Each structure stands twice: as C-alpha cells, then as structure tokens.
Amino acid sequence: MEENTIFIGNKPVMNYVLAVVTQFNEYDSVTLRARGKAISRAVDTAEIVRNSFVQEADVADIQISTEEVENYNNEKTNVSIIEIRLVK
Amino acid sequence: MEENTIFIGNKPVMNYVLAVVTQFNEYDSVTLRARGKAISRAVDTAEIVRNSFVQEADVADIQISTEEVENYNNEKTNVSIIEIRLVK
C-alpha cells in the first residue's frame, strides 16, 4: 500500500475531500481506497476534488477487485473494492 | 451511448448480473453505467459477473465523471457517474 492512500469510510464526503487536498500539498499522487457502499463516496470525493479544489488533478487509474472478509457471525463474504489514483 | 449499456439502479444486484450475462451472450463488450449511490452496486455487479459467471470477462475501462441534475425542488445539483466497460 502506497503511503498516500486515503481509506474512504462512512464520514461526510468533505472530510475525505479535505484529506485528499492536504495530501496533494505534499504528494503528486493520491490513491483513494474504498469497500462496499463507501465506493460511491470515493467516486464523489475524487470528482469534487477534481471539479472544485485541484482542477489540474487527473484520474490516472481506477482498479476494482474483490476481497473476502468475515462478517459479524464469522461467515466469509465477498466485498467489492475500488482504488482511484489521482495525479496532478 | 453504446447499444449494450446497462443502467444500474436500485434493484437487487442479481437483476443486473443476469442482465450483463444475457448481454454477453450477444456482445463481446458490455458497459455498466451508474449514478450516485448506485455506483457501489455497479462495481458489485461487475465483480460478481467476473468472479462467478463470465470468468473470461475483463475490465477494459473505468471512467468517472460528474453530471448536473435537477433535484425534486428544481435545484441544480451534481451527481457522480461511473462507466465500467467489461470485455470478453
């Protein structure tokens, strides 16, 4: 995992937008990583950053995959993953 | 819009998995398109199709963008879009 990867969870989207903008002050590449329902928020974050905060940022790469996780009853279940790499 | 584009909405994910598998019987390329919260379901659909139904399918391209839409109060608001192109 690269150092400047931001994990998108269930907080308000602007929390993550701020985190990405802050990372862009230090790095030229920032990766957003999300699972399951947070995937939509990761895409929102990338789009808000590009449209409103770091207009020169581009989507360099988007990868989707599947991870096996254990739910609350210790049953194995699959969850989708997205990784969006932004570069400026 | 290509002919074999499937619009992902709020139905159960397996509805869309079935639609993609059906399209793959006729075409070598299928594009999944979703907005807002349905984006997670589009990624789920692509991953379930690839992992369980059409193992030879690959993700050829993923694009994200923003569209301006009018909400119920006729106010303009932005919504994120994802397009996932699967090929076999």
JSON list of C-alpha atoms in Angstrom, two decimals:
[
{"chain": "A", "resi": 1, "resn": "MET", "atom": "CA", "xyz": [0.00, 0.00, 0.00]},
{"chain": "A", "resi": 2, "resn": "GLU", "atom": "CA", "xyz": [1.46, 3.40, -1.02]},
{"chain": "A", "resi": 3, "resn": "GLU", "atom": "CA", "xyz": [1.97, 5.90, 1.77]},
{"chain": "A", "resi": 4, "resn": "ASN", "atom": "CA", "xyz": [-0.54, 8.41, 0.45]},
{"chain": "A", "resi": 5, "resn": "THR", "atom": "CA", "xyz": [-3.56, 6.17, 0.30]},
{"chain": "A", "resi": 6, "resn": "ILE", "atom": "CA", "xyz": [-6.75, 7.52, 1.82]},
{"chain": "A", "resi": 7, "resn": "PHE", "atom": "CA", "xyz": [-9.32, 4.99, 3.08]},
{"chain": "A", "resi": 8, "resn": "ILE", "atom": "CA", "xyz": [-12.85, 6.17, 2.44]},
{"chain": "A", "resi": 9, "resn": "GLY", "atom": "CA", "xyz": [-15.33, 5.19, 5.13]},
{"chain": "A", "resi": 10, "resn": "ASN", "atom": "CA", "xyz": [-18.65, 6.50, 6.38]},
{"chain": "A", "resi": 11, "resn": "LYS", "atom": "CA", "xyz": [-17.75, 10.05, 7.35]},
{"chain": "A", "resi": 12, "resn": "PRO", "atom": "CA", "xyz": [-19.13, 13.02, 5.41]},
{"chain": "A", "resi": 13, "resn": "VAL", "atom": "CA", "xyz": [-17.56, 13.29, 1.93]},
{"chain": "A", "resi": 14, "resn": "MET", "atom": "CA", "xyz": [-15.99, 16.67, 2.67]},
{"chain": "A", "resi": 15, "resn": "ASN", "atom": "CA", "xyz": [-13.78, 15.05, 5.36]},
{"chain": "A", "resi": 16, "resn": "TYR", "atom": "CA", "xyz": [-12.18, 12.99, 2.61]},
{"chain": "A", "resi": 17, "resn": "VAL", "atom": "CA", "xyz": [-12.04, 15.87, 0.13]},
{"chain": "A", "resi": 18, "resn": "LEU", "atom": "CA", "xyz": [-10.04, 17.83, 2.73]},
{"chain": "A", "resi": 19, "resn": "ALA", "atom": "CA", "xyz": [-7.76, 14.84, 3.34]},
{"chain": "A", "resi": 20, "resn": "VAL", "atom": "CA", "xyz": [-7.04, 14.49, -0.40]},
{"chain": "A", "resi": 21, "resn": "VAL", "atom": "CA", "xyz": [-6.38, 18.21, -0.85]},
{"chain": "A", "resi": 22, "resn": "THR", "atom": "CA", "xyz": [-3.99, 18.09, 2.13]},
{"chain": "A", "resi": 23, "resn": "GLN", "atom": "CA", "xyz": [-2.15, 15.08, 0.66]},
{"chain": "A", "resi": 24, "resn": "PHE", "atom": "CA", "xyz": [-1.83, 16.91, -2.67]},
{"chain": "A", "resi": 25, "resn": "ASN", "atom": "CA", "xyz": [0.10, 19.67, -0.88]},
{"chain": "A", "resi": 26, "resn": "GLU", "atom": "CA", "xyz": [2.80, 17.07, -0.21]},
{"chain": "A", "resi": 27, "resn": "TYR", "atom": "CA", "xyz": [2.46, 14.47, -2.96]},
{"chain": "A", "resi": 28, "resn": "ASP", "atom": "CA", "xyz": [1.71, 14.46, -6.71]},
{"chain": "A", "resi": 29, "resn": "SER", "atom": "CA", "xyz": [-0.25, 11.23, -6.47]},
{"chain": "A", "resi": 30, "resn": "VAL", "atom": "CA", "xyz": [-3.05, 10.28, -4.08]},
{"chain": "A", "resi": 31, "resn": "THR", "atom": "CA", "xyz": [-4.94, 6.97, -4.04]},
{"chain": "A", "resi": 32, "resn": "LEU", "atom": "CA", "xyz": [-8.49, 6.68, -2.72]},
{"chain": "A", "resi": 33, "resn": "ARG", "atom": "CA", "xyz": [-9.48, 3.22, -1.47]},
{"chain": "A", "resi": 34, "resn": "ALA", "atom": "CA", "xyz": [-13.00, 2.13, -0.53]},
{"chain": "A", "resi": 35, "resn": "ARG", "atom": "CA", "xyz": [-15.08, -1.00, 0.06]},
{"chain": "A", "resi": 36, "resn": "GLY", "atom": "CA", "xyz": [-18.72, -1.84, -0.40]},
{"chain": "A", "resi": 37, "resn": "LYS", "atom": "CA", "xyz": [-21.17, 1.05, -0.03]},
{"chain": "A", "resi": 38, "resn": "ALA", "atom": "CA", "xyz": [-18.34, 3.56, 0.52]},
{"chain": "A", "resi": 39, "resn": "ILE", "atom": "CA", "xyz": [-17.34, 3.10, -3.13]},
{"chain": "A", "resi": 40, "resn": "SER", "atom": "CA", "xyz": [-19.86, 5.73, -4.20]},
{"chain": "A", "resi": 41, "resn": "ARG", "atom": "CA", "xyz": [-18.36, 8.17, -1.68]},
{"chain": "A", "resi": 42, "resn": "ALA", "atom": "CA", "xyz": [-14.87, 7.53, -3.06]},
{"chain": "A", "resi": 43, "resn": "VAL", "atom": "CA", "xyz": [-16.06, 8.48, -6.56]},
{"chain": "A", "resi": 44, "resn": "ASP", "atom": "CA", "xyz": [-17.82, 11.56, -5.16]},
{"chain": "A", "resi": 45, "resn": "THR", "atom": "CA", "xyz": [-14.61, 12.55, -3.35]},
{"chain": "A", "resi": 46, "resn": "ALA", "atom": "CA", "xyz": [-12.49, 12.20, -6.49]},
{"chain": "A", "resi": 47, "resn": "GLU", "atom": "CA", "xyz": [-14.97, 14.21, -8.57]},
{"chain": "A", "resi": 48, "resn": "ILE", "atom": "CA", "xyz": [-15.38, 17.02, -6.00]},
{"chain": "A", "resi": 49, "resn": "VAL", "atom": "CA", "xyz": [-11.59, 17.32, -5.64]},
{"chain": "A", "resi": 50, "resn": "ARG", "atom": "CA", "xyz": [-11.14, 17.50, -9.41]},
{"chain": "A", "resi": 51, "resn": "ASN", "atom": "CA", "xyz": [-14.05, 19.82, -10.12]},
{"chain": "A", "resi": 52, "resn": "SER", "atom": "CA", "xyz": [-13.67, 22.25, -7.23]},
{"chain": "A", "resi": 53, "resn": "PHE", "atom": "CA", "xyz": [-10.32, 22.04, -5.43]},
{"chain": "A", "resi": 54, "resn": "VAL", "atom": "CA", "xyz": [-7.45, 20.64, -7.50]},
{"chain": "A", "resi": 55, "resn": "GLN", "atom": "CA", "xyz": [-8.59, 21.30, -11.09]},
{"chain": "A", "resi": 56, "resn": "GLU", "atom": "CA", "xyz": [-5.28, 20.06, -12.53]},
{"chain": "A", "resi": 57, "resn": "ALA", "atom": "CA", "xyz": [-5.72, 16.64, -10.92]},
{"chain": "A", "resi": 58, "resn": "ASP", "atom": "CA", "xyz": [-6.47, 13.76, -13.28]},
{"chain": "A", "resi": 59, "resn": "VAL", "atom": "CA", "xyz": [-7.68, 10.20, -12.76]},
{"chain": "A", "resi": 60, "resn": "ALA", "atom": "CA", "xyz": [-4.57, 8.16, -13.57]},
{"chain": "A", "resi": 61, "resn": "ASP", "atom": "CA", "xyz": [-6.06, 4.75, -12.86]},
{"chain": "A", "resi": 62, "resn": "ILE", "atom": "CA", "xyz": [-9.11, 3.03, -11.43]},
{"chain": "A", "resi": 63, "resn": "GLN", "atom": "CA", "xyz": [-8.99, -0.60, -10.27]},
{"chain": "A", "resi": 64, "resn": "ILE", "atom": "CA", "xyz": [-11.82, -2.73, -8.93]},
{"chain": "A", "resi": 65, "resn": "SER", "atom": "CA", "xyz": [-11.40, -6.05, -7.14]},
{"chain": "A", "resi": 66, "resn": "THR", "atom": "CA", "xyz": [-12.98, -8.37, -4.60]},
{"chain": "A", "resi": 67, "resn": "GLU", "atom": "CA", "xyz": [-11.85, -9.18, -1.07]},
{"chain": "A", "resi": 68, "resn": "GLU", "atom": "CA", "xyz": [-13.07, -11.95, 1.22]},
{"chain": "A", "resi": 69, "resn": "VAL", "atom": "CA", "xyz": [-13.99, -10.66, 4.66]},
{"chain": "A", "resi": 70, "resn": "GLU", "atom": "CA", "xyz": [-15.63, -12.13, 7.78]},
{"chain": "A", "resi": 71, "resn": "ASN", "atom": "CA", "xyz": [-18.96, -10.66, 8.81]},
{"chain": "A", "resi": 72, "resn": "TYR", "atom": "CA", "xyz": [-20.24, -10.32, 12.40]},
{"chain": "A", "resi": 73, "resn": "ASN", "atom": "CA", "xyz": [-21.23, -14.02, 12.50]},
{"chain": "A", "resi": 74, "resn": "ASN", "atom": "CA", "xyz": [-17.71, -15.05, 11.37]},
{"chain": "A", "resi": 75, "resn": "GLU", "atom": "CA", "xyz": [-19.08, -16.08, 7.99]},
{"chain": "A", "resi": 76, "resn": "LYS", "atom": "CA", "xyz": [-16.88, -15.41, 4.95]},
{"chain": "A", "resi": 77, "resn": "THR", "atom": "CA", "xyz": [-18.38, -12.96, 2.48]},
{"chain": "A", "resi": 78, "resn": "ASN", "atom": "CA", "xyz": [-17.09, -11.05, -0.56]},
{"chain": "A", "resi": 79, "resn": "VAL", "atom": "CA", "xyz": [-16.86, -7.27, -0.70]},
{"chain": "A", "resi": 80, "resn": "SER", "atom": "CA", "xyz": [-16.00, -5.10, -3.70]},
{"chain": "A", "resi": 81, "resn": "ILE", "atom": "CA", "xyz": [-13.01, -2.76, -3.58]},
{"chain": "A", "resi": 82, "resn": "ILE", "atom": "CA", "xyz": [-12.19, 0.33, -5.65]},
{"chain": "A", "resi": 83, "resn": "GLU", "atom": "CA", "xyz": [-8.87, 2.12, -5.89]},
{"chain": "A", "resi": 84, "resn": "ILE", "atom": "CA", "xyz": [-8.84, 5.50, -7.65]},
{"chain": "A", "resi": 85, "resn": "ARG", "atom": "CA", "xyz": [-5.42, 7.03, -8.25]},
{"chain": "A", "resi": 86, "resn": "LEU", "atom": "CA", "xyz": [-5.39, 10.79, -8.77]},
{"chain": "A", "resi": 87, "resn": "VAL", "atom": "CA", "xyz": [-2.30, 12.60, -10.08]},
{"chain": "A", "resi": 88, "resn": "LYS", "atom": "CA", "xyz": [-1.52, 16.23, -10.68]},
{"chain": "B", "resi": 1, "resn": "MET", "atom": "CA", "xyz": [-24.39, 5.62, -25.76]},
{"chain": "B", "resi": 2, "resn": "GLU", "atom": "CA", "xyz": [-23.45, 2.15, -27.00]},
{"chain": "B", "resi": 3, "resn": "GLU", "atom": "CA", "xyz": [-26.34, -0.24, -27.51]},
{"chain": "B", "resi": 4, "resn": "ASN", "atom": "CA", "xyz": [-25.21, -2.69, -24.85]},
{"chain": "B", "resi": 5, "resn": "THR", "atom": "CA", "xyz": [-25.11, -0.29, -21.91]},
{"chain": "B", "resi": 6, "resn": "ILE", "atom": "CA", "xyz": [-26.83, -1.44, -18.75]},
{"chain": "B", "resi": 7, "resn": "PHE", "atom": "CA", "xyz": [-28.07, 1.26, -16.36]},
{"chain": "B", "resi": 8, "resn": "ILE", "atom": "CA", "xyz": [-27.65, 0.23, -12.75]},
{"chain": "B", "resi": 9, "resn": "GLY", "atom": "CA", "xyz": [-30.40, 1.46, -10.45]},
{"chain": "B", "resi": 10, "resn": "ASN", "atom": "CA", "xyz": [-31.86, 0.37, -7.13]},
{"chain": "B", "resi": 11, "resn": "LYS", "atom": "CA", "xyz": [-32.95, -3.17, -7.92]},
{"chain": "B", "resi": 12, "resn": "PRO", "atom": "CA", "xyz": [-31.21, -6.17, -6.32]},
{"chain": "B", "resi": 13, "resn": "VAL", "atom": "CA", "xyz": [-27.69, -6.66, -7.72]},
{"chain": "B", "resi": 14, "resn": "MET", "atom": "CA", "xyz": [-28.53, -10.08, -9.17]},
{"chain": "B", "resi": 15, "resn": "ASN", "atom": "CA", "xyz": [-31.03, -8.44, -11.56]},
{"chain": "B", "resi": 16, "resn": "TYR", "atom": "CA", "xyz": [-28.12, -6.58, -13.13]},
{"chain": "B", "resi": 17, "resn": "VAL", "atom": "CA", "xyz": [-25.79, -9.59, -13.03]},
{"chain": "B", "resi": 18, "resn": "LEU", "atom": "CA", "xyz": [-28.39, -11.50, -15.06]},
{"chain": "B", "resi": 19, "resn": "ALA", "atom": "CA", "xyz": [-28.74, -8.59, -17.50]},
{"chain": "B", "resi": 20, "resn": "VAL", "atom": "CA", "xyz": [-24.96, -8.46, -18.05]},
{"chain": "B", "resi": 21, "resn": "VAL", "atom": "CA", "xyz": [-24.67, -12.22, -18.54]},
{"chain": "B", "resi": 22, "resn": "THR", "atom": "CA", "xyz": [-27.53, -12.07, -21.06]},
{"chain": "B", "resi": 23, "resn": "GLN", "atom": "CA", "xyz": [-25.84, -9.22, -22.95]},
{"chain": "B", "resi": 24, "resn": "PHE", "atom": "CA", "xyz": [-22.59, -11.21, -23.04]},
{"chain": "B", "resi": 25, "resn": "ASN", "atom": "CA", "xyz": [-24.43, -13.96, -24.93]},
{"chain": "B", "resi": 26, "resn": "GLU", "atom": "CA", "xyz": [-24.84, -11.46, -27.78]},
{"chain": "B", "resi": 27, "resn": "TYR", "atom": "CA", "xyz": [-21.98, -8.97, -27.42]},
{"chain": "B", "resi": 28, "resn": "ASP", "atom": "CA", "xyz": [-18.29, -9.13, -26.52]},
{"chain": "B", "resi": 29, "resn": "SER", "atom": "CA", "xyz": [-18.44, -5.82, -24.68]},
{"chain": "B", "resi": 30, "resn": "VAL", "atom": "CA", "xyz": [-20.92, -4.63, -22.04]},
{"chain": "B", "resi": 31, "resn": "THR", "atom": "CA", "xyz": [-20.87, -1.22, -20.31]},
{"chain": "B", "resi": 32, "resn": "LEU", "atom": "CA", "xyz": [-22.34, -0.72, -16.83]},
{"chain": "B", "resi": 33, "resn": "ARG", "atom": "CA", "xyz": [-23.45, 2.83, -16.08]},
{"chain": "B", "resi": 34, "resn": "ALA", "atom": "CA", "xyz": [-24.50, 4.12, -12.65]},
{"chain": "B", "resi": 35, "resn": "ARG", "atom": "CA", "xyz": [-25.01, 7.39, -10.73]},
{"chain": "B", "resi": 36, "resn": "GLY", "atom": "CA", "xyz": [-24.70, 8.37, -7.12]},
{"chain": "B", "resi": 37, "resn": "LYS", "atom": "CA", "xyz": [-25.28, 5.61, -4.55]},
{"chain": "B", "resi": 38, "resn": "ALA", "atom": "CA", "xyz": [-25.85, 3.00, -7.31]},
{"chain": "B", "resi": 39, "resn": "ILE", "atom": "CA", "xyz": [-22.14, 3.26, -8.17]},
{"chain": "B", "resi": 40, "resn": "SER", "atom": "CA", "xyz": [-21.31, 0.69, -5.46]},
{"chain": "B", "resi": 41, "resn": "ARG", "atom": "CA", "xyz": [-23.87, -1.68, -6.95]},
{"chain": "B", "resi": 42, "resn": "ALA", "atom": "CA", "xyz": [-22.31, -1.28, -10.43]},
{"chain": "B", "resi": 43, "resn": "VAL", "atom": "CA", "xyz": [-18.92, -2.33, -9.03]},
{"chain": "B", "resi": 44, "resn": "ASP", "atom": "CA", "xyz": [-20.55, -5.26, -7.20]},
{"chain": "B", "resi": 45, "resn": "THR", "atom": "CA", "xyz": [-22.26, -6.31, -10.45]},
{"chain": "B", "resi": 46, "resn": "ALA", "atom": "CA", "xyz": [-19.01, -6.20, -12.43]},
{"chain": "B", "resi": 47, "resn": "GLU", "atom": "CA", "xyz": [-17.15, -8.20, -9.79]},
{"chain": "B", "resi": 48, "resn": "ILE", "atom": "CA", "xyz": [-19.86, -10.87, -9.36]},
{"chain": "B", "resi": 49, "resn": "VAL", "atom": "CA", "xyz": [-20.07, -11.32, -13.15]},
{"chain": "B", "resi": 50, "resn": "ARG", "atom": "CA", "xyz": [-16.29, -11.69, -13.42]},
{"chain": "B", "resi": 51, "resn": "ASN", "atom": "CA", "xyz": [-15.84, -13.91, -10.37]},
{"chain": "B", "resi": 52, "resn": "SER", "atom": "CA", "xyz": [-18.83, -16.20, -10.78]},
{"chain": "B", "resi": 53, "resn": "PHE", "atom": "CA", "xyz": [-20.45, -16.07, -14.22]},
{"chain": "B", "resi": 54, "resn": "VAL", "atom": "CA", "xyz": [-18.19, -14.89, -17.05]},
{"chain": "B", "resi": 55, "resn": "GLN", "atom": "CA", "xyz": [-14.71, -15.67, -15.73]},
{"chain": "B", "resi": 56, "resn": "GLU", "atom": "CA", "xyz": [-13.06, -14.66, -19.01]},
{"chain": "B", "resi": 57, "resn": "ALA", "atom": "CA", "xyz": [-14.50, -11.15, -18.80]},
{"chain": "B", "resi": 58, "resn": "ASP", "atom": "CA", "xyz": [-12.04, -8.35, -18.06]},
{"chain": "B", "resi": 59, "resn": "VAL", "atom": "CA", "xyz": [-12.44, -4.73, -17.04]},
{"chain": "B", "resi": 60, "resn": "ALA", "atom": "CA", "xyz": [-11.40, -2.87, -20.19]},
{"chain": "B", "resi": 61, "resn": "ASP", "atom": "CA", "xyz": [-12.01, 0.62, -18.89]},
{"chain": "B", "resi": 62, "resn": "ILE", "atom": "CA", "xyz": [-13.50, 2.56, -15.98]},
{"chain": "B", "resi": 63, "resn": "GLN", "atom": "CA", "xyz": [-14.47, 6.22, -16.33]},
{"chain": "B", "resi": 64, "resn": "ILE", "atom": "CA", "xyz": [-15.83, 8.55, -13.66]},
{"chain": "B", "resi": 65, "resn": "SER", "atom": "CA", "xyz": [-17.45, 11.92, -14.32]},
{"chain": "B", "resi": 66, "resn": "THR", "atom": "CA", "xyz": [-19.95, 14.43, -12.97]},
{"chain": "B", "resi": 67, "resn": "GLU", "atom": "CA", "xyz": [-23.38, 15.34, -14.29]},
{"chain": "B", "resi": 68, "resn": "GLU", "atom": "CA", "xyz": [-25.57, 18.27, -13.29]},
{"chain": "B", "resi": 69, "resn": "VAL", "atom": "CA", "xyz": [-29.12, 17.18, -12.48]},
{"chain": "B", "resi": 70, "resn": "GLU", "atom": "CA", "xyz": [-32.21, 18.88, -11.08]},
{"chain": "B", "resi": 71, "resn": "ASN", "atom": "CA", "xyz": [-33.47, 17.60, -7.74]},
{"chain": "B", "resi": 72, "resn": "TYR", "atom": "CA", "xyz": [-37.12, 17.49, -6.59]},
{"chain": "B", "resi": 73, "resn": "ASN", "atom": "CA", "xyz": [-37.10, 21.23, -5.80]},
{"chain": "B", "resi": 74, "resn": "ASN", "atom": "CA", "xyz": [-35.78, 22.02, -9.31]},
{"chain": "B", "resi": 75, "resn": "GLU", "atom": "CA", "xyz": [-32.41, 22.99, -7.84]},
{"chain": "B", "resi": 76, "resn": "LYS", "atom": "CA", "xyz": [-29.32, 22.08, -9.87]},
{"chain": "B", "resi": 77, "resn": "THR", "atom": "CA", "xyz": [-27.03, 19.59, -8.12]},
{"chain": "B", "resi": 78, "resn": "ASN", "atom": "CA", "xyz": [-24.02, 17.48, -9.17]},
{"chain": "B", "resi": 79, "resn": "VAL", "atom": "CA", "xyz": [-24.05, 13.70, -9.23]},
{"chain": "B", "resi": 80, "resn": "SER", "atom": "CA", "xyz": [-21.13, 11.35, -9.84]},
{"chain": "B", "resi": 81, "resn": "ILE", "atom": "CA", "xyz": [-21.23, 8.89, -12.72]},
{"chain": "B", "resi": 82, "resn": "ILE", "atom": "CA", "xyz": [-19.27, 5.66, -13.30]},
{"chain": "B", "resi": 83, "resn": "GLU", "atom": "CA", "xyz": [-18.97, 3.70, -16.52]},
{"chain": "B", "resi": 84, "resn": "ILE", "atom": "CA", "xyz": [-17.38, 0.24, -16.32]},
{"chain": "B", "resi": 85, "resn": "ARG", "atom": "CA", "xyz": [-16.69, -1.46, -19.64]},
{"chain": "B", "resi": 86, "resn": "LEU", "atom": "CA", "xyz": [-16.36, -5.24, -19.47]},
{"chain": "B", "resi": 87, "resn": "VAL", "atom": "CA", "xyz": [-15.00, -7.24, -22.43]},
{"chain": "B", "resi": 88, "resn": "LYS", "atom": "CA", "xyz": [-14.56, -10.93, -23.01]}
]
